[in-house]
CSV table of C-alpha atoms in Angstrom, one decimal:
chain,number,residue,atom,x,y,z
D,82,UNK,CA,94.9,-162.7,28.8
D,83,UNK,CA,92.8,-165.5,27.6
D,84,UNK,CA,89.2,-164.7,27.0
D,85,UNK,CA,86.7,-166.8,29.1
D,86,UNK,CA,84.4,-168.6,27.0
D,87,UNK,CA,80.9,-166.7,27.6
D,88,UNK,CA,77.6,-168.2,29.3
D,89,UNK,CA,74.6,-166.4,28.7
D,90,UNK,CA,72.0,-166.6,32.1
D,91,UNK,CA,68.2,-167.8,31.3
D,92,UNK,CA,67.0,-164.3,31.5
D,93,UNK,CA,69.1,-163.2,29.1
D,94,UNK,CA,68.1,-165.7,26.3
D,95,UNK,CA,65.0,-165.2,26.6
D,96,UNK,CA,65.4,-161.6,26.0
D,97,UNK,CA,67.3,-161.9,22.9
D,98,UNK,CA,64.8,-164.6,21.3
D,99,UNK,CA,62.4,-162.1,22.6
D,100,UNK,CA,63.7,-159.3,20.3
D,101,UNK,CA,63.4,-161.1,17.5
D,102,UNK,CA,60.2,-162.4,17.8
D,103,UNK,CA,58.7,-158.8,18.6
D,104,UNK,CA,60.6,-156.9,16.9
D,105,UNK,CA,60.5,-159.4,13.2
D,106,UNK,CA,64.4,-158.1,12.3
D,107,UNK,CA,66.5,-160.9,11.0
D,108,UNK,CA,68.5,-163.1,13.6
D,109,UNK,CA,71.6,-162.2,12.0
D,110,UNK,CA,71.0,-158.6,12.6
D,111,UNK,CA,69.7,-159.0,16.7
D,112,UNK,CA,72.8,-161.5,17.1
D,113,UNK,CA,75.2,-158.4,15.8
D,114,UNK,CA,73.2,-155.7,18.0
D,115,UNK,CA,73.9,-158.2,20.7
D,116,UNK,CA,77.7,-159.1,19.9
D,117,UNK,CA,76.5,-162.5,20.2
D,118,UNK,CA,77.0,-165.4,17.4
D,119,UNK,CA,74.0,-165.7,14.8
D,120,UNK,CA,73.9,-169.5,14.9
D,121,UNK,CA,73.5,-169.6,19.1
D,122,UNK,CA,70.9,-167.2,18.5
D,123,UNK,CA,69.2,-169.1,16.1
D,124,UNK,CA,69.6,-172.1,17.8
D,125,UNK,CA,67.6,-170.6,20.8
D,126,UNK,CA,65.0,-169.3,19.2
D,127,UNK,CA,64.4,-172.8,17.3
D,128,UNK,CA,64.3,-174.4,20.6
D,129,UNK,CA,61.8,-171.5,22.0
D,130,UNK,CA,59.5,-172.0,18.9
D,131,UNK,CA,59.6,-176.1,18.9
D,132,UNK,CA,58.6,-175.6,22.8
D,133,UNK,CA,56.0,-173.3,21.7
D,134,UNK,CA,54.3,-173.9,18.8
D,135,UNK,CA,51.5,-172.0,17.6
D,136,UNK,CA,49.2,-173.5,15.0
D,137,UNK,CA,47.9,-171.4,12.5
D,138,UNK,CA,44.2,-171.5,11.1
D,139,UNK,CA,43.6,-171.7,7.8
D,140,UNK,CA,42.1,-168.6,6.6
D,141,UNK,CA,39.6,-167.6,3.9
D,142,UNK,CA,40.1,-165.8,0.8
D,143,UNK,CA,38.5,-162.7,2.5
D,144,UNK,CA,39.9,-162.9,5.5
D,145,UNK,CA,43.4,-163.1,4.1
D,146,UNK,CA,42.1,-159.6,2.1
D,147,UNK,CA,41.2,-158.1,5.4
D,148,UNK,CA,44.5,-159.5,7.2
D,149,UNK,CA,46.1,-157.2,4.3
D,150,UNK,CA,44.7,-154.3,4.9
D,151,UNK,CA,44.5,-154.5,8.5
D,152,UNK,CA,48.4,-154.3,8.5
D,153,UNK,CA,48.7,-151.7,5.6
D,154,UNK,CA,46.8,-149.6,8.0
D,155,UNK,CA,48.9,-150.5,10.8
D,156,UNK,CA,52.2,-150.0,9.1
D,157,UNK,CA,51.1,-146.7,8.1
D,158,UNK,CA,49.9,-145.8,11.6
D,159,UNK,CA,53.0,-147.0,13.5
D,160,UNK,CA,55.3,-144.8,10.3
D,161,UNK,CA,53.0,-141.8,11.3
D,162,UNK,CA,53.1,-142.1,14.4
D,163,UNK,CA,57.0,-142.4,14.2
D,164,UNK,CA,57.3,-139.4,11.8
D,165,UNK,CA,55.1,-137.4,13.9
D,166,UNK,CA,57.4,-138.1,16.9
D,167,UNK,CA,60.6,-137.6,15.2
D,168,UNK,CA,59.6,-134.2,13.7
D,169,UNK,CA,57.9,-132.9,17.3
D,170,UNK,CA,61.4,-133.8,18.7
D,171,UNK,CA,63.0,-131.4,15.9
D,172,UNK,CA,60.7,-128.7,14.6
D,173,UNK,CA,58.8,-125.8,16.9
D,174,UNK,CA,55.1,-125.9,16.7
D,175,UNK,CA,55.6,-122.9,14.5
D,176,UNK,CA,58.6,-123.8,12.4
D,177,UNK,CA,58.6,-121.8,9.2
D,178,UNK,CA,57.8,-123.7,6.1
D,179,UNK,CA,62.1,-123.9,5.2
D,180,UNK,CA,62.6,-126.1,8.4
D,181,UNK,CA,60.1,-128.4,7.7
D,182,UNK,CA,61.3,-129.1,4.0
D,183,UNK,CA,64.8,-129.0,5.5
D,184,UNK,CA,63.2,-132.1,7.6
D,185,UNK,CA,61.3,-133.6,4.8
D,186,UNK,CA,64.9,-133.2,2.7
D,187,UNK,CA,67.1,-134.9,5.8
D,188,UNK,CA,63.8,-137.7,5.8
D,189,UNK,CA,63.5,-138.5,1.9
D,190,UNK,CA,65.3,-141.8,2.7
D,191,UNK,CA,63.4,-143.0,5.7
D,192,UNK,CA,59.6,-141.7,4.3
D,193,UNK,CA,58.0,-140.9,1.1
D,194,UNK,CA,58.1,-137.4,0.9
D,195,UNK,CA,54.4,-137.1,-0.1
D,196,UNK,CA,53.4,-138.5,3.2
D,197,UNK,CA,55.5,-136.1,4.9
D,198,UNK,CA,54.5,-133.0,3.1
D,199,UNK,CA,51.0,-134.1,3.8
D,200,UNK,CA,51.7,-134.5,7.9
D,201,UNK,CA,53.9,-131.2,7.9
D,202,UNK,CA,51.3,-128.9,5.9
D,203,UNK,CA,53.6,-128.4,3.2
D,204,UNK,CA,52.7,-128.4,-0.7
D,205,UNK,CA,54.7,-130.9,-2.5
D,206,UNK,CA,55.3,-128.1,-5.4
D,207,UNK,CA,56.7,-126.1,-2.1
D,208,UNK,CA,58.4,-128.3,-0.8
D,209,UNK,CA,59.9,-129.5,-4.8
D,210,UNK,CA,60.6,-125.5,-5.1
D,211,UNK,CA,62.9,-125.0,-2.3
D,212,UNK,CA,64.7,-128.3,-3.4
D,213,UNK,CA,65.8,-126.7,-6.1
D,214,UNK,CA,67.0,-123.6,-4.7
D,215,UNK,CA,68.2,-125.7,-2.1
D,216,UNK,CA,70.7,-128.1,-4.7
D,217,UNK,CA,72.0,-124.5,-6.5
D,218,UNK,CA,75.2,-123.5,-6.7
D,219,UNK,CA,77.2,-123.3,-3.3
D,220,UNK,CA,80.3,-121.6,-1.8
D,221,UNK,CA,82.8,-124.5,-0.8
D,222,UNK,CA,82.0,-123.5,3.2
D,223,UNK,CA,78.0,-123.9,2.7
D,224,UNK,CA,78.5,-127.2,1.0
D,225,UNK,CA,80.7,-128.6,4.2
D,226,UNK,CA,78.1,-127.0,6.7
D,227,UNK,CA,75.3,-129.2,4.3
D,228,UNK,CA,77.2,-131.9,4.5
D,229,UNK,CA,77.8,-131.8,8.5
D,230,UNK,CA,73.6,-130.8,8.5
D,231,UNK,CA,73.2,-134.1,7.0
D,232,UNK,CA,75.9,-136.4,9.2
D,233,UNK,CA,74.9,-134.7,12.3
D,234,UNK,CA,70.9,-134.8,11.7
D,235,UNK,CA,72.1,-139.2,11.1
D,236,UNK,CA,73.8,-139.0,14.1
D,237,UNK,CA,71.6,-137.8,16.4
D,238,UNK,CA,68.5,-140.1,15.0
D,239,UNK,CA,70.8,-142.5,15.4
D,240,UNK,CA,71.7,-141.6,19.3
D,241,UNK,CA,67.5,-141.7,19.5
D,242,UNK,CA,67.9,-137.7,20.3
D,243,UNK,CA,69.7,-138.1,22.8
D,244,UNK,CA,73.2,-137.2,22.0
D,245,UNK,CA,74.5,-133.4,22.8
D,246,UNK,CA,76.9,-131.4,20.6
D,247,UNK,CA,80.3,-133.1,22.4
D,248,UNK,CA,79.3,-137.0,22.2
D,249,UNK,CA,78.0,-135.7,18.5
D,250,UNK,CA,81.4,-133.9,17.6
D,251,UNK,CA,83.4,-137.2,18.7
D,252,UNK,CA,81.0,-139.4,16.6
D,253,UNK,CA,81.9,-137.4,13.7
D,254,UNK,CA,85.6,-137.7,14.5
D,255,UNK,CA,85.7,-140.8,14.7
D,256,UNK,CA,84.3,-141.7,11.5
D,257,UNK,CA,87.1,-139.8,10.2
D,258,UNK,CA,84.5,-136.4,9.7
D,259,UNK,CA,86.2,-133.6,11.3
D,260,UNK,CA,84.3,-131.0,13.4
D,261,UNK,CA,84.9,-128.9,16.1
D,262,UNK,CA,82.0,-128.8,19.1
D,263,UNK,CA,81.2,-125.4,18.6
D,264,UNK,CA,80.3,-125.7,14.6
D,265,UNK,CA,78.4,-128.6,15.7
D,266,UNK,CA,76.6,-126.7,18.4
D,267,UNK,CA,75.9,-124.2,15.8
D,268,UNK,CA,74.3,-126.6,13.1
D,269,UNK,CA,72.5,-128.3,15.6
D,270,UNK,CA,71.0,-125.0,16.7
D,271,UNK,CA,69.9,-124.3,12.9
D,272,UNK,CA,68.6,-127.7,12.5
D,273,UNK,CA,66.2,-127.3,15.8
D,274,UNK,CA,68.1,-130.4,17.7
D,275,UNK,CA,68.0,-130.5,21.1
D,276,UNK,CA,69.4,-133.9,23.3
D,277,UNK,CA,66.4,-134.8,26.2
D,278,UNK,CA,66.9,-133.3,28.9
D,279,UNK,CA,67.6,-134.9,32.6
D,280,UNK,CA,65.1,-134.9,35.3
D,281,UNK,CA,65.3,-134.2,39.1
D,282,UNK,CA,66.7,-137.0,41.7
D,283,UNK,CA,64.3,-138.7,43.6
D,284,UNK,CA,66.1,-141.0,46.3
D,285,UNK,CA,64.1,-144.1,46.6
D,286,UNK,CA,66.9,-146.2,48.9
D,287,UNK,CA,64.8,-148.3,51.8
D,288,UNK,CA,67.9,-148.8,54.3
D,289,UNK,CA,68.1,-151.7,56.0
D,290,UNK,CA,67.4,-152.1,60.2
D,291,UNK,CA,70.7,-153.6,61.4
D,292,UNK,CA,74.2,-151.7,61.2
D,293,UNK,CA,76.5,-153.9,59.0
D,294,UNK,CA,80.1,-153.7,59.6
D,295,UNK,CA,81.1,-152.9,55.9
D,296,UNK,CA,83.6,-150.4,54.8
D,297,UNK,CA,83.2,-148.2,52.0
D,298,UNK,CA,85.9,-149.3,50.1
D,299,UNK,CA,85.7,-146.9,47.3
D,300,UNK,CA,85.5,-144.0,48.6
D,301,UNK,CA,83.5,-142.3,45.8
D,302,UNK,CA,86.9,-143.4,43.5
D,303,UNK,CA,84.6,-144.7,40.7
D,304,UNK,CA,87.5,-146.0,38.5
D,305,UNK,CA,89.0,-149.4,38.2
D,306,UNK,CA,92.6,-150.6,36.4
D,307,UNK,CA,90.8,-153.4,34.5
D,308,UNK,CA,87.4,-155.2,33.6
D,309,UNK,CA,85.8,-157.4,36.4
D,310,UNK,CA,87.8,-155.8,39.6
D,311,UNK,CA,85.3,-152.9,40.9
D,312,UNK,CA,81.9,-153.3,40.2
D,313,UNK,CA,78.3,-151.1,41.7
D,314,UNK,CA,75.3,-152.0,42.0
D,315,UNK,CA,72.0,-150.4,42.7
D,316,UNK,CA,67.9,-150.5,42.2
D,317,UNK,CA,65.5,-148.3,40.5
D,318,UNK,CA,61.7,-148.6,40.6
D,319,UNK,CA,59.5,-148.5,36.8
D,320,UNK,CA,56.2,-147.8,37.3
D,321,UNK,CA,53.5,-149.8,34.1
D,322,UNK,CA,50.3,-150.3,34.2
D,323,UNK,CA,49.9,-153.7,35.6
D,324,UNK,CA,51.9,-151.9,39.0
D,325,UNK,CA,55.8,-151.7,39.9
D,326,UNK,CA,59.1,-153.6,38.1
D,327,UNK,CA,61.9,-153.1,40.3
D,328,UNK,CA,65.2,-153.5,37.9
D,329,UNK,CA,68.9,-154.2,39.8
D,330,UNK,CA,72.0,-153.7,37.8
D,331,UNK,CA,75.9,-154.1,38.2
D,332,UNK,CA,77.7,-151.8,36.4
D,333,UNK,CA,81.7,-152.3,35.6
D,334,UNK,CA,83.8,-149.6,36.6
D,335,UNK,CA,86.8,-150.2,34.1
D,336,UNK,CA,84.4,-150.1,30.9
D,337,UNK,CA,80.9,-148.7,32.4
D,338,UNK,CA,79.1,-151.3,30.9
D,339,UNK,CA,76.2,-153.2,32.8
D,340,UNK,CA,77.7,-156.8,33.0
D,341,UNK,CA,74.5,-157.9,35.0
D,342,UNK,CA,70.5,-157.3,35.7
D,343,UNK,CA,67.3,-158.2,36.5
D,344,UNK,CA,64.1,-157.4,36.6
D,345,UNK,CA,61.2,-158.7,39.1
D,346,UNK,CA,58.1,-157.3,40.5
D,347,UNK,CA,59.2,-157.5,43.9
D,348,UNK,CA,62.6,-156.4,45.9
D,349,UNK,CA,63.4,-159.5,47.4
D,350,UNK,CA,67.3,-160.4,47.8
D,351,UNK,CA,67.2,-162.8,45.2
D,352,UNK,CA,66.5,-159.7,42.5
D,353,UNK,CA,70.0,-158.7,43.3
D,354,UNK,CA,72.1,-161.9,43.7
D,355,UNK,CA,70.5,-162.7,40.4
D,356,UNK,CA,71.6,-159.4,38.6
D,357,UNK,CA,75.2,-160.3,39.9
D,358,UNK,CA,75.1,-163.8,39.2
D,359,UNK,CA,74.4,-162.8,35.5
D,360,UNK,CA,77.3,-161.0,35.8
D,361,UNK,CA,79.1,-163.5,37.0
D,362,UNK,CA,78.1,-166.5,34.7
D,363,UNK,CA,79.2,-164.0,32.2
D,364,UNK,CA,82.8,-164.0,33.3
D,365,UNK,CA,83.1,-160.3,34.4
D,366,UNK,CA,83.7,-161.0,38.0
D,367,UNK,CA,87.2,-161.1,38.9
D,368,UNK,CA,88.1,-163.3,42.2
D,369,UNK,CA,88.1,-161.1,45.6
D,370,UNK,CA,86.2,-158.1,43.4
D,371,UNK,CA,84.7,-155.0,44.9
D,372,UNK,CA,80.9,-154.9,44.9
D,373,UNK,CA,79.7,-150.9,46.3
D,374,UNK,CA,76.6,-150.4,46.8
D,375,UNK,CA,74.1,-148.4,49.0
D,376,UNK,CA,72.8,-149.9,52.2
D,377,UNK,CA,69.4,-150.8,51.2
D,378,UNK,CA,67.6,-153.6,52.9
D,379,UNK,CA,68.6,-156.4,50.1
D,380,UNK,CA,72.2,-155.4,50.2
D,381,UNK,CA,72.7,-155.4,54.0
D,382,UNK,CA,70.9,-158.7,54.3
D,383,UNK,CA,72.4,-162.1,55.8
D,384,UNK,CA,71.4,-163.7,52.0
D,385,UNK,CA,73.2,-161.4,50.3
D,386,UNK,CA,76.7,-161.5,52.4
D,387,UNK,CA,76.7,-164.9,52.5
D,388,UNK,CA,76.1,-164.8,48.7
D,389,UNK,CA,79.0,-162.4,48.3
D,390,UNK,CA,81.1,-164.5,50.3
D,391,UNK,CA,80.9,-168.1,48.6
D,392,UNK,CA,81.6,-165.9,45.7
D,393,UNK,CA,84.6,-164.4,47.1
D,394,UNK,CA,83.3,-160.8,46.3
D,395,UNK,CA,84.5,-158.3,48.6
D,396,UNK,CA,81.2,-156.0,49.9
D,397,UNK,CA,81.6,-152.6,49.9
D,398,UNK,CA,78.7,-149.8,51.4
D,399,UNK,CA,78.1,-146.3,50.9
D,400,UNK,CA,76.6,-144.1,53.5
D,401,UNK,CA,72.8,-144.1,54.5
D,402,UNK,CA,71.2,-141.5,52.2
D,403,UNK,CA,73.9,-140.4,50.4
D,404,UNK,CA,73.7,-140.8,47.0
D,405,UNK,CA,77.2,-139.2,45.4
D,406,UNK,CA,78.4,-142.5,47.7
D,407,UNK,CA,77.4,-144.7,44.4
D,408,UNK,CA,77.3,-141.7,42.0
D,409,UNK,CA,77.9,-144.3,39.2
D,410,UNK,CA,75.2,-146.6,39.4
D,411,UNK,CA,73.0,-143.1,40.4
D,412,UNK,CA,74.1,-141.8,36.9
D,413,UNK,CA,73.0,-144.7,34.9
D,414,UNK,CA,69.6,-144.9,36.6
D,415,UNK,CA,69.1,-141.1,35.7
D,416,UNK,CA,70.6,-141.8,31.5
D,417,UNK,CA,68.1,-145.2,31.7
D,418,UNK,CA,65.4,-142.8,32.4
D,419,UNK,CA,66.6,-139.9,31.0
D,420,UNK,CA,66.8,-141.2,27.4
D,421,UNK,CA,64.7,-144.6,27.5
D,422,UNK,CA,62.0,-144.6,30.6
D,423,UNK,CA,60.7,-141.0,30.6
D,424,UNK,CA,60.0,-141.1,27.1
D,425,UNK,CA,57.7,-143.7,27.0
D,426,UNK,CA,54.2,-145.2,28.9
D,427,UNK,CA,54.2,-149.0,29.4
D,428,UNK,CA,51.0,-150.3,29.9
D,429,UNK,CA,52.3,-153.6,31.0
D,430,UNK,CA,55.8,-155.2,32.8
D,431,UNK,CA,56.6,-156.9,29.4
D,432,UNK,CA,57.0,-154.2,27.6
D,433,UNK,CA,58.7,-152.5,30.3
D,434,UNK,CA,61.0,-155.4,30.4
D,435,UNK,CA,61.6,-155.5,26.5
D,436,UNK,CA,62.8,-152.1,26.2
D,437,UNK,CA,64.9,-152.0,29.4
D,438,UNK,CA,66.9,-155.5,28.1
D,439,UNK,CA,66.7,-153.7,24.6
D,440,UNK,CA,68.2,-150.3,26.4
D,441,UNK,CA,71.1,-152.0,27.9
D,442,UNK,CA,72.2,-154.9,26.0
D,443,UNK,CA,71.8,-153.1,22.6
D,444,UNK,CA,71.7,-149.1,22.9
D,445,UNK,CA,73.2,-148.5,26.1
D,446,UNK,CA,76.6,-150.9,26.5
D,447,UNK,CA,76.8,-151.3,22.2
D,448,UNK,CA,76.1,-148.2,20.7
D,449,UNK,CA,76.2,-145.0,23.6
D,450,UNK,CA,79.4,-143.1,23.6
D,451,UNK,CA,80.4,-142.7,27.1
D,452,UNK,CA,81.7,-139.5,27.8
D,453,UNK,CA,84.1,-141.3,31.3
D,454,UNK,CA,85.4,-143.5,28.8
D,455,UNK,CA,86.6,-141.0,26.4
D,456,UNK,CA,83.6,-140.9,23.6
D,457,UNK,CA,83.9,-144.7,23.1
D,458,UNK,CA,81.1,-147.5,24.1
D,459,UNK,CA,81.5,-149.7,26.8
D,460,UNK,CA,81.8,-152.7,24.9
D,461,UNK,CA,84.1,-150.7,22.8
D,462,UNK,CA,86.4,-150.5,26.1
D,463,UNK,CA,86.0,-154.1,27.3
D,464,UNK,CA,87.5,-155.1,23.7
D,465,UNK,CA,90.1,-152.4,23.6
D,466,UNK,CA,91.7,-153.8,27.2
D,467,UNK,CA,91.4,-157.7,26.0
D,468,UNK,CA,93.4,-156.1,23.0
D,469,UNK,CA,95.7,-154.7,25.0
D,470,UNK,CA,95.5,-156.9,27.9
D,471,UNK,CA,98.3,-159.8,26.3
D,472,UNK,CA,100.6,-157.0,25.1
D,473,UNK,CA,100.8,-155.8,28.5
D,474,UNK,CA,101.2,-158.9,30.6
């Protein structure tokens, strides 16, 4: 099966040169969270920065001084701030004084230990002590469990605490570390790490006025053969502090991964024929495809049939109010918010919309192990069935 050469919507380049102007990581290093090549990301962000040039003014000899320490002192608020976040997420408020030096041990790569000792309340000659003891002599069985503390403690910073003892266990495994769930449960216990947990369902559907004569093709059958041939779609509302973002997505039902979205402060049609034309640009729209979704007002409108037919997309509907109907777009809203959303407070839609593009396009379709999909990412499956995909044709 020969691979469609990708095209990349508007909204999504702008992301990407986004991410590595806010973030400052190397293009190189964006372009391979993004599975996208390094030059055509480069390439955009040249043309972003000759269209936006920012001119800057020459500063004095003490202003450069106080530039310096003015980001000292940030860098050293945003690491504390980080720390502190990190260790609230693994340590009870009254952890004894051996879990926080069994943190400060697991951290000595990441932060100097000094300035964890000093934000944990633990004496460096304590912490230097039980170090000691710590690197002693040790029964073949203690020096495995040390060594799974270690991989799983990486692992689970790594899944930005939100991976549970299962998708954990199959990480491991698959880096060729074996470990059963249960002795994974059981260090994770010991090492006070726990995955966030879900929130309640709130239905937010706005169904539209007129009947449509659309089937539910599904059938609440959320699987697919192959990439591109069944595809959902829903909306989900972010509050920030400038007012609502209403995002739309279309997830794949072969792979799980979110081939399209958008983002708009309004929930005009055009949010979600835009979301699908992404995904469409992006080749992962087979000809006569299923589209499900609920019937909200966008996706029962005249614009969005008409849009679905010049595409040759076959519309398919759930029931009004019933949300297992399109369980798999339901899911993803509740993980997005689950393990991204809830955690946060955006104080305005830019930021919202920085980490949602940075959610999906790196974290969530890159780097999640998806438990439908047998503990592998969806990009992960998209490129295992373009492997097979010749072999079996």
């Amino acid at each position: 099966m020969s691979e469609r050469r990708r095209k990349f919507s508007p909204q999504f380049k702008a992301e990407a040169v986004q991410m590595v102007l806010e973030t400052g990581r190397p293009i190189a290093e964006v372009a391979r969270d993004l599975g996208i090549n390094e030059g055509t990301l480069g390439n955009w962000v040249n043309v972003w920065r000759r269209e936006n040039p920012e001119p800057e003014p020459e500063l004095t000899p003490v202003e450069r001084v106080r530039v310096k320490e003015m980001e000292d002192e940030i860098r050293r608020l945003r690491m504390e701030n980080e720390f502190l976040k990190k260790s609230s997420g693994l340590l009870r408020p009254d952890a004894p004084v051996a879990e926080r030096c069994a943190l400060i041990q697991a951290e000595k790569a990441t932060y100097p230990i000094a300035f964890m000792c000093a934000l944990l309340g633990v004496p460096r000659s304590t912490y230097y002590a039980w170090a000691e003891r710590a690197a002693g002599p040790q029964t073949a069985t203690a020096a495995r469990r040390a060594m799974l503390a270690e991989q799983i403690q990486l692992e689970f910073t790594a899944s930005r605490s939100t991976s549970g003892c299962r998708r954990i266990a199959a990480a491991l495994n698959q880096r060729g570390i074996d470990a059963s769930v249960g002795l994974v449960a059981d260090l994770m216990r010991e090492l006070g790490l726990r995955a966030v947990q879900p929130r309640a369902y709130k239905r937010t559907t706005v169904p539209g006025e007129q009947p449509v004569p659309a089937a539910d093709l599904l059938g609440r059958d959320f699987t697919a053969a192959a990439p591109g041939q069944r595809l959902v779609g829903d909306i989900t509302y972010l509050r920030t502090g400038q007012g609502w973002l209403y995002l739309a997505v279309v997830l794949d039902l072969a792979t799980r991964m979110v081939v399209g979205w958008q983002l708009a402060p309004h929930m005009r049609t055009s949010l979600v024929t835009d979301a699908l034309t992404m995904a469409i640009d992006a080749g992962h729209v087979q000809p006569d495809a299923i589209f499900h979704s609920d019937r909200g007002t966008q996706y029962t409108s005249a614009e969005f049939a008409a849009f679905t037919e010049a595409h040759r997309i076959r519309r398919s509907l759930g029931r009004t109010g019933v949300c297992w109907d399109n369980a798999a777009a339901e899911s993803f809203f509740a993980t997005l918010k689950n393990e991204m959303y809830h955690r946060h407070i955006f104080p305005t839609r830019a930021k919202a919309r920085f980490a949602v593009a940075e959610y999906i396009e790196v974290f969530y379709n890159r780097k999640r192990l998806h438990s439908t999909l047998g503990y592998r990412t969806p990009f992960q499956a998209l490129t295992d069935y373009r492997a097979t995909a010749p072999a079996a044709a």
